[in-house]
């Protein structure tokens, strides 16, 4: 459903960018590699009235998940995107995509800056981000993403721990050579749990026979088995599998989602606001899928409490019918940069209902994990 009531315009005084290094509580391994420290950019947009809005640019250190990476996003944000916002006398959140339109790509950088403007604007009227998007739930079911472990037995132990904590859906990462045995081990140990696998583009159509063997495990879906631009191959693979194919990296916009659905390349879509250029575009994709009867869920990028709060609000929209990756903050971080990190209660994460994103920054922690900073002014 479209944004019901636009947010007010704000006049921006300055935009601050920070690169953070947050240690992960345990290594996170996917087909792309292993992370032990989350490198991320946090954006603060200050209005001329002294109101701060916060956003998060969810790039990674290397261009592995996507072509975007931390210091590429840093450069384009500081050189082009932030100055374009500061050049406006006043700007409403809904106008941000048009301001950024001349700059091709860099969706994660655009999304982080857009979120900061939205947060600032909503705080000026004490309105929550959840109500702005049209959220209809006060808490969302929480799934957890489990990285590749040392062996199948270690994976089963890790999954058992998350189930004990109350997570309602398990997603395991797979790659060639770490797929069938890992999935079989988890499914054998926990026959009734909602289970899905995420390949992060690690396969090709030549692996169709291997992927078809996943059908016997009764999975919710297989996420992004092929490369980002292999839409036609995904459609061909879908004819070979009983397990629903969910696209992640391939869905970069509402148009990309529409094309993938038209080709029969997917029957489930993972919506990540950073990947598609912002939460406004994420809502458009959700609306498109809801109209088409296609289930969607909210993916995660190991966000801090800023992005995690925004994701909880997005996941509370009626179109989001599957549990997403909006896990508790302590799944990844011993200490988050917000004063009230997301926690898991009865398998759910609460949707913040305070002004803007509904979270406040822990200034001491933010300062402690900042490794680079730049402030741009009007």
PDB file of C-alpha atoms in Angstrom, residues 54-250:
ATOM      1  CA  UNK A  54      19.949   8.543  11.068  1.00  0.00           C
ATOM      2  CA  UNK A  55      20.524   6.130   8.211  1.00  0.00           C
ATOM      3  CA  UNK A  56      22.763   3.186   7.410  1.00  0.00           C
ATOM      4  CA  UNK A  57      24.647   2.353   4.209  1.00  0.00           C
ATOM      5  CA  UNK A  58      24.811  -1.448   4.255  1.00  0.00           C
ATOM      6  CA  UNK A  59      27.779  -1.980   1.951  1.00  0.00           C
ATOM      7  CA  UNK A  60      30.542  -4.395   2.911  1.00  0.00           C
ATOM      8  CA  UNK A  61      34.314  -3.991   2.933  1.00  0.00           C
ATOM      9  CA  UNK A  62      34.649  -5.759  -0.444  1.00  0.00           C
ATOM     10  CA  UNK A  63      32.441  -5.712  -3.579  1.00  0.00           C
ATOM     11  CA  UNK A  64      31.433  -9.355  -3.064  1.00  0.00           C
ATOM     12  CA  UNK A  65      27.695  -9.415  -2.319  1.00  0.00           C
ATOM     13  CA  UNK A  66      27.245  -6.604  -4.836  1.00  0.00           C
ATOM     14  CA  UNK A  67      29.369  -4.167  -6.827  1.00  0.00           C
ATOM     15  CA  UNK A  68      29.071  -1.659  -3.985  1.00  0.00           C
ATOM     16  CA  UNK A  69      31.618  -1.525  -1.184  1.00  0.00           C
ATOM     17  CA  UNK A  70      32.356   0.720   1.776  1.00  0.00           C
ATOM     18  CA  UNK A  71      34.760   3.235   0.361  1.00  0.00           C
ATOM     19  CA  UNK A  72      33.069   3.362  -3.012  1.00  0.00           C
ATOM     20  CA  UNK A  73      29.844   4.273  -1.194  1.00  0.00           C
ATOM     21  CA  UNK A  74      31.782   6.714   0.980  1.00  0.00           C
ATOM     22  CA  UNK A  75      33.158   8.477  -2.093  1.00  0.00           C
ATOM     23  CA  UNK A  76      29.880   8.742  -4.002  1.00  0.00           C
ATOM     24  CA  UNK A  77      27.973   9.812  -0.879  1.00  0.00           C
ATOM     25  CA  UNK A  78      30.496  12.546  -0.004  1.00  0.00           C
ATOM     26  CA  UNK A  79      31.238  13.665  -3.559  1.00  0.00           C
ATOM     27  CA  UNK A  80      27.766  13.594  -5.126  1.00  0.00           C
ATOM     28  CA  UNK A  81      24.782  12.422  -3.097  1.00  0.00           C
ATOM     29  CA  UNK A  82      25.130  14.411   0.129  1.00  0.00           C
ATOM     30  CA  UNK A  83      25.976  17.673  -1.715  1.00  0.00           C
ATOM     31  CA  UNK A  84      22.895  17.179  -3.907  1.00  0.00           C
ATOM     32  CA  UNK A  85      20.707  17.009  -0.798  1.00  0.00           C
ATOM     33  CA  UNK A  86      22.430  19.947   0.891  1.00  0.00           C
ATOM     34  CA  UNK A  87      21.941  22.068  -2.234  1.00  0.00           C
ATOM     35  CA  UNK A  88      18.187  21.988  -1.737  1.00  0.00           C
ATOM     36  CA  UNK A  89      16.617  24.737   0.366  1.00  0.00           C
ATOM     37  CA  UNK A  90      14.187  22.130   1.671  1.00  0.00           C
ATOM     38  CA  UNK A  91      13.475  18.528   0.777  1.00  0.00           C
ATOM     39  CA  UNK A  92      10.745  16.012   1.550  1.00  0.00           C
ATOM     40  CA  UNK A  93      11.689  12.332   1.864  1.00  0.00           C
ATOM     41  CA  UNK A  94       9.568  11.443  -1.183  1.00  0.00           C
ATOM     42  CA  UNK A  95      11.672  13.857  -3.269  1.00  0.00           C
ATOM     43  CA  UNK A  96      14.998  12.179  -2.470  1.00  0.00           C
ATOM     44  CA  UNK A  97      14.862   9.528  -5.251  1.00  0.00           C
ATOM     45  CA  UNK A  98      14.373  12.260  -7.866  1.00  0.00           C
ATOM     46  CA  UNK A  99      17.352  14.207  -6.481  1.00  0.00           C
ATOM     47  CA  UNK A 100      19.493  11.069  -6.790  1.00  0.00           C
ATOM     48  CA  UNK A 101      18.187  10.045 -10.221  1.00  0.00           C
ATOM     49  CA  UNK A 102      21.038  11.655 -12.213  1.00  0.00           C
ATOM     50  CA  UNK A 103      23.537   9.385 -10.422  1.00  0.00           C
ATOM     51  CA  UNK A 104      23.527   5.855 -11.828  1.00  0.00           C
ATOM     52  CA  UNK A 105      23.560   2.882  -9.452  1.00  0.00           C
ATOM     53  CA  UNK A 106      24.953   3.124  -5.899  1.00  0.00           C
ATOM     54  CA  UNK A 107      21.633   2.007  -4.448  1.00  0.00           C
ATOM     55  CA  UNK A 108      22.956   1.195  -0.976  1.00  0.00           C
ATOM     56  CA  UNK A 109      24.487   4.657  -0.623  1.00  0.00           C
ATOM     57  CA  UNK A 110      21.246   6.244  -1.807  1.00  0.00           C
ATOM     58  CA  UNK A 111      19.193   4.133   0.594  1.00  0.00           C
ATOM     59  CA  UNK A 112      21.261   5.144   3.627  1.00  0.00           C
ATOM     60  CA  UNK A 113      20.966   8.846   2.870  1.00  0.00           C
ATOM     61  CA  UNK A 114      17.256   8.565   2.067  1.00  0.00           C
ATOM     62  CA  UNK A 115      16.636   6.858   5.419  1.00  0.00           C
ATOM     63  CA  UNK A 116      18.441   9.629   7.305  1.00  0.00           C
ATOM     64  CA  UNK A 117      16.239  12.248   5.628  1.00  0.00           C
ATOM     65  CA  UNK A 118      13.084  10.241   6.361  1.00  0.00           C
ATOM     66  CA  UNK A 119      14.090   9.791  10.005  1.00  0.00           C
ATOM     67  CA  UNK A 120      14.794  13.517  10.424  1.00  0.00           C
ATOM     68  CA  UNK A 121      11.516  14.534   8.789  1.00  0.00           C
ATOM     69  CA  UNK A 122       9.422  12.132  10.858  1.00  0.00           C
ATOM     70  CA  UNK A 123      11.105  13.190  14.092  1.00  0.00           C
ATOM     71  CA  UNK A 124      10.041  16.789  13.431  1.00  0.00           C
ATOM     72  CA  UNK A 125       6.404  15.684  13.667  1.00  0.00           C
ATOM     73  CA  UNK A 126       6.879  12.944  16.296  1.00  0.00           C
ATOM     74  CA  UNK A 127       5.659  10.350  13.799  1.00  0.00           C
ATOM     75  CA  UNK A 128       6.961   6.804  13.680  1.00  0.00           C
ATOM     76  CA  UNK A 129       8.606   5.235  10.650  1.00  0.00           C
ATOM     77  CA  UNK A 130       6.312   2.230  11.074  1.00  0.00           C
ATOM     78  CA  UNK A 131       3.167   4.360  10.750  1.00  0.00           C
ATOM     79  CA  UNK A 132       4.696   6.227   7.800  1.00  0.00           C
ATOM     80  CA  UNK A 133       5.261   2.964   5.893  1.00  0.00           C
ATOM     81  CA  UNK A 134       1.845   1.588   6.841  1.00  0.00           C
ATOM     82  CA  UNK A 135       2.924  -1.137   9.258  1.00  0.00           C
ATOM     83  CA  UNK A 136       0.050  -3.163  10.694  1.00  0.00           C
ATOM     84  CA  UNK A 137       1.886  -5.263  13.300  1.00  0.00           C
ATOM     85  CA  UNK A 138       3.606  -4.284  16.518  1.00  0.00           C
ATOM     86  CA  UNK A 139       6.046  -7.207  16.360  1.00  0.00           C
ATOM     87  CA  UNK A 140       7.380  -9.367  13.511  1.00  0.00           C
ATOM     88  CA  UNK A 141       8.312 -13.076  13.474  1.00  0.00           C
ATOM     89  CA  UNK A 142      12.058 -13.477  13.547  1.00  0.00           C
ATOM     90  CA  UNK A 143      14.115 -15.830  11.445  1.00  0.00           C
ATOM     91  CA  UNK A 144      17.847 -16.271  11.719  1.00  0.00           C
ATOM     92  CA  UNK A 145      20.525 -16.623   9.049  1.00  0.00           C
ATOM     93  CA  UNK A 146      23.160 -19.240   9.892  1.00  0.00           C
ATOM     94  CA  UNK A 147      26.525 -19.072   8.170  1.00  0.00           C
ATOM     95  CA  UNK A 148      28.475 -22.081   6.913  1.00  0.00           C
ATOM     96  CA  UNK A 149      29.935 -23.953   9.869  1.00  0.00           C
ATOM     97  CA  UNK A 150      32.983 -26.226  10.212  1.00  0.00           C
ATOM     98  CA  UNK A 151      30.961 -29.352   9.402  1.00  0.00           C
ATOM     99  CA  UNK A 152      27.331 -30.585   9.400  1.00  0.00           C
ATOM    100  CA  UNK A 153      27.474 -31.594  13.076  1.00  0.00           C
ATOM    101  CA  UNK A 154      28.617 -28.104  14.067  1.00  0.00           C
ATOM    102  CA  UNK A 155      25.823 -26.648  11.939  1.00  0.00           C
ATOM    103  CA  UNK A 156      23.224 -28.767  13.722  1.00  0.00           C
ATOM    104  CA  UNK A 157      24.561 -27.620  17.101  1.00  0.00           C
ATOM    105  CA  UNK A 158      24.416 -23.980  16.002  1.00  0.00           C
ATOM    106  CA  UNK A 159      20.876 -24.323  14.685  1.00  0.00           C
ATOM    107  CA  UNK A 160      19.806 -26.023  17.926  1.00  0.00           C
ATOM    108  CA  UNK A 161      21.041 -23.021  19.873  1.00  0.00           C
ATOM    109  CA  UNK A 162      18.999 -20.599  17.781  1.00  0.00           C
ATOM    110  CA  UNK A 163      15.898 -22.746  18.066  1.00  0.00           C
ATOM    111  CA  UNK A 164      16.352 -22.789  21.839  1.00  0.00           C
ATOM    112  CA  UNK A 165      16.458 -18.991  21.745  1.00  0.00           C
ATOM    113  CA  UNK A 166      13.071 -18.986  20.009  1.00  0.00           C
ATOM    114  CA  UNK A 167      13.768 -18.182  16.360  1.00  0.00           C
ATOM    115  CA  UNK A 168      10.794 -19.288  14.264  1.00  0.00           C
ATOM    116  CA  UNK A 169      12.573 -19.893  10.948  1.00  0.00           C
ATOM    117  CA  UNK A 170      16.063 -21.116  10.103  1.00  0.00           C
ATOM    118  CA  UNK A 171      18.032 -20.145   7.001  1.00  0.00           C
ATOM    119  CA  UNK A 172      21.336 -21.872   6.289  1.00  0.00           C
ATOM    120  CA  UNK A 173      23.948 -20.685   3.841  1.00  0.00           C
ATOM    121  CA  UNK A 174      25.072 -23.176   1.199  1.00  0.00           C
ATOM    122  CA  UNK A 175      27.704 -23.389  -1.523  1.00  0.00           C
ATOM    123  CA  UNK A 176      28.954 -26.175  -3.820  1.00  0.00           C
ATOM    124  CA  UNK A 177      30.265 -28.990  -1.656  1.00  0.00           C
ATOM    125  CA  UNK A 178      28.471 -27.647   1.436  1.00  0.00           C
ATOM    126  CA  UNK A 179      24.860 -28.084   0.408  1.00  0.00           C
ATOM    127  CA  UNK A 180      23.207 -31.505   0.466  1.00  0.00           C
ATOM    128  CA  UNK A 181      24.946 -32.947   3.521  1.00  0.00           C
ATOM    129  CA  UNK A 182      24.454 -29.757   5.522  1.00  0.00           C
ATOM    130  CA  UNK A 183      20.779 -29.477   4.615  1.00  0.00           C
ATOM    131  CA  UNK A 184      20.152 -33.159   5.272  1.00  0.00           C
ATOM    132  CA  UNK A 185      21.800 -32.916   8.690  1.00  0.00           C
ATOM    133  CA  UNK A 186      19.610 -29.992   9.760  1.00  0.00           C
ATOM    134  CA  UNK A 187      16.421 -31.473   8.339  1.00  0.00           C
ATOM    135  CA  UNK A 188      17.081 -34.867   9.960  1.00  0.00           C
ATOM    136  CA  UNK A 189      17.760 -33.258  13.335  1.00  0.00           C
ATOM    137  CA  UNK A 190      14.730 -30.929  13.145  1.00  0.00           C
ATOM    138  CA  UNK A 191      12.099 -32.504  10.854  1.00  0.00           C
ATOM    139  CA  UNK A 192       9.343 -29.972  11.468  1.00  0.00           C
ATOM    140  CA  UNK A 193      11.058 -26.584  11.447  1.00  0.00           C
ATOM    141  CA  UNK A 194      10.544 -23.985   8.716  1.00  0.00           C
ATOM    142  CA  UNK A 195      13.861 -24.253   6.854  1.00  0.00           C
ATOM    143  CA  UNK A 196      15.288 -22.494   3.815  1.00  0.00           C
ATOM    144  CA  UNK A 197      18.694 -22.301   2.143  1.00  0.00           C
ATOM    145  CA  UNK A 198      20.596 -19.354   0.683  1.00  0.00           C
ATOM    146  CA  UNK A 199      23.136 -19.896  -2.090  1.00  0.00           C
ATOM    147  CA  UNK A 200      24.184 -16.258  -2.602  1.00  0.00           C
ATOM    148  CA  UNK A 201      24.637 -16.835  -6.362  1.00  0.00           C
ATOM    149  CA  UNK A 202      27.113 -19.692  -5.853  1.00  0.00           C
ATOM    150  CA  UNK A 203      25.739 -22.009  -8.576  1.00  0.00           C
ATOM    151  CA  UNK A 204      25.137 -22.153 -12.328  1.00  0.00           C
ATOM    152  CA  UNK A 205      22.483 -23.870 -14.384  1.00  0.00           C
ATOM    153  CA  UNK A 206      24.941 -26.751 -14.801  1.00  0.00           C
ATOM    154  CA  UNK A 207      24.321 -27.514 -11.104  1.00  0.00           C
ATOM    155  CA  UNK A 208      20.588 -28.077 -11.639  1.00  0.00           C
ATOM    156  CA  UNK A 209      20.781 -31.794 -10.825  1.00  0.00           C
ATOM    157  CA  UNK A 210      22.431 -31.061  -7.475  1.00  0.00           C
ATOM    158  CA  UNK A 211      19.952 -28.307  -6.657  1.00  0.00           C
ATOM    159  CA  UNK A 212      17.045 -30.574  -7.575  1.00  0.00           C
ATOM    160  CA  UNK A 213      18.162 -32.948  -4.812  1.00  0.00           C
ATOM    161  CA  UNK A 214      17.249 -30.254  -2.298  1.00  0.00           C
ATOM    162  CA  UNK A 215      13.588 -30.912  -3.136  1.00  0.00           C
ATOM    163  CA  UNK A 216      13.494 -33.905  -0.807  1.00  0.00           C
ATOM    164  CA  UNK A 217      14.074 -31.736   2.284  1.00  0.00           C
ATOM    165  CA  UNK A 218      10.749 -29.877   2.215  1.00  0.00           C
ATOM    166  CA  UNK A 219      12.318 -26.415   2.155  1.00  0.00           C
ATOM    167  CA  UNK A 220      10.394 -23.151   2.234  1.00  0.00           C
ATOM    168  CA  UNK A 221      12.578 -21.907  -0.621  1.00  0.00           C
ATOM    169  CA  UNK A 222      16.041 -21.771  -2.131  1.00  0.00           C
ATOM    170  CA  UNK A 223      17.357 -18.235  -2.215  1.00  0.00           C
ATOM    171  CA  UNK A 224      19.333 -16.830  -5.168  1.00  0.00           C
ATOM    172  CA  UNK A 225      20.921 -20.027  -6.495  1.00  0.00           C
ATOM    173  CA  UNK A 226      22.335 -18.409  -9.673  1.00  0.00           C
ATOM    174  CA  UNK A 227      24.068 -15.158 -10.554  1.00  0.00           C
ATOM    175  CA  UNK A 228      22.365 -11.782 -10.203  1.00  0.00           C
ATOM    176  CA  UNK A 229      21.827 -11.301 -13.945  1.00  0.00           C
ATOM    177  CA  UNK A 230      20.812 -14.911 -14.684  1.00  0.00           C
ATOM    178  CA  UNK A 231      17.067 -14.177 -14.776  1.00  0.00           C
ATOM    179  CA  UNK A 232      16.408 -16.406 -17.780  1.00  0.00           C
ATOM    180  CA  UNK A 233      18.470 -19.223 -16.236  1.00  0.00           C
ATOM    181  CA  UNK A 234      16.508 -18.872 -12.992  1.00  0.00           C
ATOM    182  CA  UNK A 235      13.319 -19.299 -15.006  1.00  0.00           C
ATOM    183  CA  UNK A 236      14.774 -22.453 -16.595  1.00  0.00           C
ATOM    184  CA  UNK A 237      15.882 -23.753 -13.192  1.00  0.00           C
ATOM    185  CA  UNK A 238      12.419 -23.148 -11.748  1.00  0.00           C
ATOM    186  CA  UNK A 239      11.089 -25.699 -14.260  1.00  0.00           C
ATOM    187  CA  UNK A 240      13.481 -28.299 -12.820  1.00  0.00           C
ATOM    188  CA  UNK A 241      12.758 -27.776  -9.111  1.00  0.00           C
ATOM    189  CA  UNK A 242       9.798 -28.341  -6.834  1.00  0.00           C
ATOM    190  CA  UNK A 243      11.326 -26.052  -4.207  1.00  0.00           C
ATOM    191  CA  UNK A 244      10.279 -22.399  -4.737  1.00  0.00           C
ATOM    192  CA  UNK A 245      13.028 -20.113  -6.001  1.00  0.00           C
ATOM    193  CA  UNK A 246      13.415 -16.823  -4.134  1.00  0.00           C
ATOM    194  CA  UNK A 247      15.398 -13.995  -5.692  1.00  0.00           C
ATOM    195  CA  UNK A 248      17.582 -11.659  -3.641  1.00  0.00           C
ATOM    196  CA  UNK A 249      20.540 -10.088  -5.461  1.00  0.00           C
ATOM    197  CA  UNK A 250      18.598 -10.076  -8.743  1.00  0.00           C
TER     198      UNK A 250
END
